[in-house]
């Protein structure tokens, strides 16, 4: 049985987290009900049954293996003292490969004890060679801090583990460089701090034996492509000092992990995917919030002017923030808001004494869920709301650490978190996980669901569907979740928008040589030539040299600039930070900003200084930014001529601008007003997939000329919503635009583009699976029970045109024309 197989289904299993057969004894449950009973109570609390499907993932026993003969006795004793009597088979297999010098990836389910697979060879080497060092990379600071606790608790002599990241005080950094032999950091710090200061790190790099890359499935898209070159820069510096470290990667179950790991590291990697760890049983429910009757006397939905603009779209800035014009708690939605439903479920489970983690897609959403759950609990039992909190990026270090401590020690019973806690932080004792909206990939879904049941206990996982085409499709097609393999990780190190800046960074660290170009792979020579032509590099007989005094500014995560600080005007207190691209949507003048349940209103946004001034206020309205998008075709890479239909893949230029925001009543969703904004335009060159149709084919299908904009616009929204079924993305990674006559195609056209500079591989995936993608899109629209279109099929939570115009029946006709002509 592979890690992707579970009986007849192909979803990754969920596991007991402990890394040893010693931990197979189930811990006693707390006072809360068993998962099946809890689900029964939750289902009975409302009108009708919101559960569309229940999947039972049965428990499974683990398969142990003996300790490797090369593992020193003191290391075995240290693990045994922590409750690890022996490794599971997959841990021992991966550890053996790494100890033999092979690069290896262990890709098994959540809580399967992947950390022991790299801790064994790494720590054994540190004990055997007093000069050896280990570098550990994690995508989040929380995960690094958690691993530090684990390694430090082993109390091994001479290892001296230490974190080296943005939270490390300046006074401690020198000590870490000189004395720590097990350094835990993240790709950002490796890129910004360690590699530029390689001379100071020479002693550490010269003795580097292992590089551990934890949760490597998160390195996808543009971020993953950048990290791939940061790792090549690390290999380059190690080679200059005479070191050839072994790479050990840990990943959630994913499609073809060996290929993805090889693309990430540039090395041949062996995959270990047979999962031998035990797993507690899980009850997994798909939950669709109930329909809401229209609010009596409520104002009609806001609309754009009666004459629509020539192009309508689901615009995405690079990258589009999840909070852009989002799916917040608007009571006039067709279905009850997923945020409110999740908040009620969180309050109910906490009231039952059940430790619960609620995953919410956006930072603002996490704050809303936590605040509503606290309010409900305090109304029932004053003070019980204190057992619930929010957790998200942008908090200060002290706040994050205190929340992690409170959750680990049981001071908190409920936590509403962004995916910052999706990764392998050891959250022992959780009984239930609520997932507010499909997280974008099956890999993330199973990773989040696997946070529950971490002591061999039975656990409950609930996916709460948003009013969104993909979510609606999934809760009514459970085989798309439980019967499908997880996605392959998509990244493209040859992306010229990634490769050229990374080569510039490498040239600053040491002049580039022809051998280095081989290391950096396809397109490196062309990128170097472009840098020479641009005056950034100078070619000399010994290589290519960086010409400028300052280093190139390279943003690994593609977040569109430096973070913006949120400062309280009256006190000067720093509340938190927001990434640069999201600032246009979340911190514009007049925006409502939430932080730990407290509401603030933005007085001023200074993008040049990276600062937003806010004051505390509890308005009875929320804010929703709106943007406009324009697109032009730069080049065509590939196309399919299907008679009246054309399918294209190529480069496009996208310009977007946040132009206004709406204020809406929190209680009713009524639009109070729309206020203009004057924010700078943002430009993006990226990769898009698009299809064209002849006007004659639309007329023959019964689409009237006046209805063409609404038909294309509705098809575009639904296509964006369903693309995550085919690619490792979610709708916030991609944008779109549709128009009855585009000046570059001279035909009715629907564009879907990657929301990242240079593209992230998503459009290519859409182009390669166009028939299956658009078939699922057509089915999702046709099977939706609404009459004229709703957020479950053709409305978009981030539409810059206020979801106007839209024509659901004509969108089906448009897709029928495409599918009838497009080859499979």
mmCIF file of C-alpha atoms in Angstrom, residues 232-415:
data_model
loop_
_atom_site.group_PDB
_atom_site.id
_atom_site.type_symbol
_atom_site.label_atom_id
_atom_site.label_comp_id
_atom_site.label_asym_id
_atom_site.label_seq_id
_atom_site.Cartn_x
_atom_site.Cartn_y
_atom_site.Cartn_z
ATOM 1 C CA UNK A 232 21.640 25.843 -5.907
ATOM 2 C CA UNK A 233 23.405 28.901 -4.521
ATOM 3 C CA UNK A 234 23.879 27.018 -1.243
ATOM 4 C CA UNK A 235 25.323 24.009 -3.090
ATOM 5 C CA UNK A 236 27.643 26.353 -4.973
ATOM 6 C CA UNK A 237 29.018 27.943 -1.804
ATOM 7 C CA UNK A 238 29.418 24.554 -0.112
ATOM 8 C CA UNK A 239 31.364 23.272 -3.122
ATOM 9 C CA UNK A 240 33.665 26.307 -2.942
ATOM 10 C CA UNK A 241 34.449 25.287 0.663
ATOM 11 C CA UNK A 242 34.824 21.604 -0.287
ATOM 12 C CA UNK A 243 31.535 20.323 1.168
ATOM 13 C CA UNK A 244 28.922 18.133 -0.554
ATOM 14 C CA UNK A 245 26.027 17.832 1.913
ATOM 15 C CA UNK A 246 23.315 15.197 1.659
ATOM 16 C CA UNK A 247 19.813 16.612 1.117
ATOM 17 C CA UNK A 248 16.970 15.042 3.119
ATOM 18 C CA UNK A 249 13.494 16.303 2.271
ATOM 19 C CA UNK A 250 10.211 15.758 4.093
ATOM 20 C CA UNK A 251 6.884 16.251 2.359
ATOM 21 C CA UNK A 252 3.217 15.608 2.747
ATOM 22 C CA UNK A 253 1.996 13.020 0.280
ATOM 23 C CA UNK A 254 2.202 14.446 -3.234
ATOM 24 C CA UNK A 255 2.207 13.256 -6.802
ATOM 25 C CA UNK A 256 5.665 12.176 -8.027
ATOM 26 C CA UNK A 257 7.664 13.474 -5.035
ATOM 27 C CA UNK A 258 11.032 12.304 -6.417
ATOM 28 C CA UNK A 259 10.668 14.455 -9.539
ATOM 29 C CA UNK A 260 9.500 17.486 -7.558
ATOM 30 C CA UNK A 261 12.380 17.109 -5.073
ATOM 31 C CA UNK A 262 14.857 16.724 -7.936
ATOM 32 C CA UNK A 263 13.553 19.879 -9.563
ATOM 33 C CA UNK A 264 13.794 21.710 -6.245
ATOM 34 C CA UNK A 265 17.363 20.652 -5.393
ATOM 35 C CA UNK A 266 18.808 19.988 -8.845
ATOM 36 C CA UNK A 267 19.940 16.563 -7.619
ATOM 37 C CA UNK A 268 18.811 12.942 -8.111
ATOM 38 C CA UNK A 269 16.493 12.136 -5.194
ATOM 39 C CA UNK A 270 15.105 8.780 -4.031
ATOM 40 C CA UNK A 271 11.534 8.779 -2.712
ATOM 41 C CA UNK A 272 10.223 6.834 0.286
ATOM 42 C CA UNK A 273 6.415 6.786 0.122
ATOM 43 C CA UNK A 274 5.379 3.561 1.881
ATOM 44 C CA UNK A 275 3.805 4.864 5.084
ATOM 45 C CA UNK A 276 4.197 2.430 7.982
ATOM 46 C CA UNK A 277 3.016 4.632 10.853
ATOM 47 C CA UNK A 278 -0.186 3.989 12.813
ATOM 48 C CA UNK A 279 -3.252 6.129 12.331
ATOM 49 C CA UNK A 280 -6.189 6.926 14.531
ATOM 50 C CA UNK A 281 -9.579 6.703 12.879
ATOM 51 C CA UNK A 282 -11.037 9.852 11.380
ATOM 52 C CA UNK A 283 -14.617 10.823 10.641
ATOM 53 C CA UNK A 284 -14.451 13.281 7.725
ATOM 54 C CA UNK A 285 -17.614 15.250 6.912
ATOM 55 C CA UNK A 286 -18.370 17.526 3.966
ATOM 56 C CA UNK A 287 -20.565 20.370 5.203
ATOM 57 C CA UNK A 288 -22.595 22.762 3.024
ATOM 58 C CA UNK A 289 -23.994 25.773 4.907
ATOM 59 C CA UNK A 290 -27.770 26.156 4.588
ATOM 60 C CA UNK A 291 -29.566 28.420 2.173
ATOM 61 C CA UNK A 292 -30.675 31.761 3.548
ATOM 62 C CA UNK A 293 -33.927 33.504 2.721
ATOM 63 C CA UNK A 294 -33.550 37.035 1.359
ATOM 64 C CA UNK A 295 -33.360 39.689 4.031
ATOM 65 C CA UNK A 296 -36.761 41.442 4.151
ATOM 66 C CA UNK A 297 -36.359 45.044 3.164
ATOM 67 C CA UNK A 298 -32.653 44.723 2.450
ATOM 68 C CA UNK A 299 -31.117 46.812 -0.281
ATOM 69 C CA UNK A 300 -30.507 45.128 -3.630
ATOM 70 C CA UNK A 301 -26.969 44.016 -4.391
ATOM 71 C CA UNK A 302 -24.603 46.660 -5.623
ATOM 72 C CA UNK A 303 -24.010 46.728 -9.330
ATOM 73 C CA UNK A 304 -21.800 48.454 -11.779
ATOM 74 C CA UNK A 305 -23.280 50.973 -14.230
ATOM 75 C CA UNK A 306 -25.857 49.495 -16.606
ATOM 76 C CA UNK A 307 -23.477 49.660 -19.566
ATOM 77 C CA UNK A 308 -20.682 47.201 -18.714
ATOM 78 C CA UNK A 309 -17.076 47.890 -19.607
ATOM 79 C CA UNK A 310 -15.719 46.064 -22.654
ATOM 80 C CA UNK A 311 -13.661 43.694 -20.537
ATOM 81 C CA UNK A 312 -14.790 42.074 -17.307
ATOM 82 C CA UNK A 313 -12.611 40.041 -15.067
ATOM 83 C CA UNK A 314 -11.539 38.263 -11.964
ATOM 84 C CA UNK A 315 -8.410 40.342 -11.648
ATOM 85 C CA UNK A 316 -5.421 39.200 -9.659
ATOM 86 C CA UNK A 317 -2.546 41.402 -8.578
ATOM 87 C CA UNK A 318 0.831 39.709 -8.104
ATOM 88 C CA UNK A 319 -0.212 37.726 -6.091
ATOM 89 C CA UNK A 320 -3.865 38.421 -5.315
ATOM 90 C CA UNK A 321 -4.463 38.619 -1.588
ATOM 91 C CA UNK A 322 -7.109 36.312 -0.174
ATOM 92 C CA UNK A 323 -8.748 39.314 1.448
ATOM 93 C CA UNK A 324 -9.078 41.356 -1.760
ATOM 94 C CA UNK A 325 -12.810 41.785 -2.184
ATOM 95 C CA UNK A 326 -13.474 38.643 -0.335
ATOM 96 C CA UNK A 327 -16.083 36.168 0.646
ATOM 97 C CA UNK A 328 -16.760 37.779 3.997
ATOM 98 C CA UNK A 329 -19.870 37.399 6.109
ATOM 99 C CA UNK A 330 -22.418 38.949 3.750
ATOM 100 C CA UNK A 331 -25.873 37.872 4.918
ATOM 101 C CA UNK A 332 -27.311 38.376 1.459
ATOM 102 C CA UNK A 333 -25.320 35.488 0.016
ATOM 103 C CA UNK A 334 -27.306 32.581 -1.358
ATOM 104 C CA UNK A 335 -25.888 30.388 1.372
ATOM 105 C CA UNK A 336 -24.896 31.213 4.898
ATOM 106 C CA UNK A 337 -21.348 32.502 5.052
ATOM 107 C CA UNK A 338 -18.742 29.793 5.570
ATOM 108 C CA UNK A 339 -17.038 32.130 8.037
ATOM 109 C CA UNK A 340 -20.125 32.377 10.227
ATOM 110 C CA UNK A 341 -20.826 28.671 9.926
ATOM 111 C CA UNK A 342 -17.253 27.850 10.950
ATOM 112 C CA UNK A 343 -17.408 30.302 13.862
ATOM 113 C CA UNK A 344 -20.587 28.627 15.138
ATOM 114 C CA UNK A 345 -19.080 25.165 14.761
ATOM 115 C CA UNK A 346 -15.941 26.299 16.594
ATOM 116 C CA UNK A 347 -18.039 27.695 19.427
ATOM 117 C CA UNK A 348 -20.079 24.484 19.614
ATOM 118 C CA UNK A 349 -17.037 22.202 19.753
ATOM 119 C CA UNK A 350 -15.314 24.348 22.388
ATOM 120 C CA UNK A 351 -18.509 24.355 24.452
ATOM 121 C CA UNK A 352 -18.398 20.539 24.257
ATOM 122 C CA UNK A 353 -14.849 20.564 25.664
ATOM 123 C CA UNK A 354 -13.357 19.492 22.321
ATOM 124 C CA UNK A 355 -9.959 20.897 21.394
ATOM 125 C CA UNK A 356 -10.479 22.316 17.915
ATOM 126 C CA UNK A 357 -8.392 24.010 15.253
ATOM 127 C CA UNK A 358 -10.261 25.948 12.562
ATOM 128 C CA UNK A 359 -8.331 26.661 9.363
ATOM 129 C CA UNK A 360 -9.453 29.822 7.572
ATOM 130 C CA UNK A 361 -8.085 30.899 4.214
ATOM 131 C CA UNK A 362 -7.456 34.592 4.939
ATOM 132 C CA UNK A 363 -6.010 36.569 7.802
ATOM 133 C CA UNK A 364 -9.128 38.688 8.094
ATOM 134 C CA UNK A 365 -11.276 35.571 7.987
ATOM 135 C CA UNK A 366 -9.331 33.991 10.871
ATOM 136 C CA UNK A 367 -9.922 37.115 12.948
ATOM 137 C CA UNK A 368 -13.644 37.126 12.105
ATOM 138 C CA UNK A 369 -14.107 33.446 12.969
ATOM 139 C CA UNK A 370 -12.294 33.805 16.300
ATOM 140 C CA UNK A 371 -14.183 36.986 17.231
ATOM 141 C CA UNK A 372 -17.607 35.496 16.411
ATOM 142 C CA UNK A 373 -16.824 32.265 18.271
ATOM 143 C CA UNK A 374 -15.665 34.210 21.339
ATOM 144 C CA UNK A 375 -18.820 36.314 21.266
ATOM 145 C CA UNK A 376 -21.094 33.260 21.072
ATOM 146 C CA UNK A 377 -19.272 31.492 23.892
ATOM 147 C CA UNK A 378 -19.317 34.543 26.159
ATOM 148 C CA UNK A 379 -23.048 34.933 25.567
ATOM 149 C CA UNK A 380 -23.536 31.342 26.749
ATOM 150 C CA UNK A 381 -20.930 31.184 29.525
ATOM 151 C CA UNK A 382 -19.206 34.467 30.418
ATOM 152 C CA UNK A 383 -15.442 34.053 30.180
ATOM 153 C CA UNK A 384 -15.519 30.916 28.021
ATOM 154 C CA UNK A 385 -14.634 33.060 24.986
ATOM 155 C CA UNK A 386 -11.157 33.481 26.460
ATOM 156 C CA UNK A 387 -10.463 29.868 25.469
ATOM 157 C CA UNK A 388 -10.558 30.871 21.760
ATOM 158 C CA UNK A 389 -8.017 32.965 19.816
ATOM 159 C CA UNK A 390 -6.865 33.770 16.281
ATOM 160 C CA UNK A 391 -3.443 32.904 14.856
ATOM 161 C CA UNK A 392 -2.057 34.290 11.620
ATOM 162 C CA UNK A 393 0.947 35.810 9.914
ATOM 163 C CA UNK A 394 1.595 39.464 10.656
ATOM 164 C CA UNK A 395 1.502 39.007 14.432
ATOM 165 C CA UNK A 396 4.523 40.043 16.424
ATOM 166 C CA UNK A 397 6.921 37.323 17.547
ATOM 167 C CA UNK A 398 5.828 37.474 21.185
ATOM 168 C CA UNK A 399 2.157 37.070 20.245
ATOM 169 C CA UNK A 400 2.866 34.029 18.063
ATOM 170 C CA UNK A 401 4.966 32.290 20.685
ATOM 171 C CA UNK A 402 2.383 32.903 23.420
ATOM 172 C CA UNK A 403 -0.428 31.497 21.279
ATOM 173 C CA UNK A 404 1.637 28.415 20.430
ATOM 174 C CA UNK A 405 2.392 27.900 24.125
ATOM 175 C CA UNK A 406 -1.249 28.352 25.138
ATOM 176 C CA UNK A 407 -2.412 25.824 22.561
ATOM 177 C CA UNK A 408 0.235 23.261 23.504
ATOM 178 C CA UNK A 409 -0.553 23.593 27.217
ATOM 179 C CA UNK A 410 -4.326 23.497 26.797
ATOM 180 C CA UNK A 411 -5.010 27.068 27.923
ATOM 181 C CA UNK A 412 -6.772 27.491 24.584
ATOM 182 C CA UNK A 413 -9.474 25.060 23.489
ATOM 183 C CA UNK A 414 -10.116 26.628 20.086
ATOM 184 C CA UNK A 415 -7.912 28.390 17.581
#
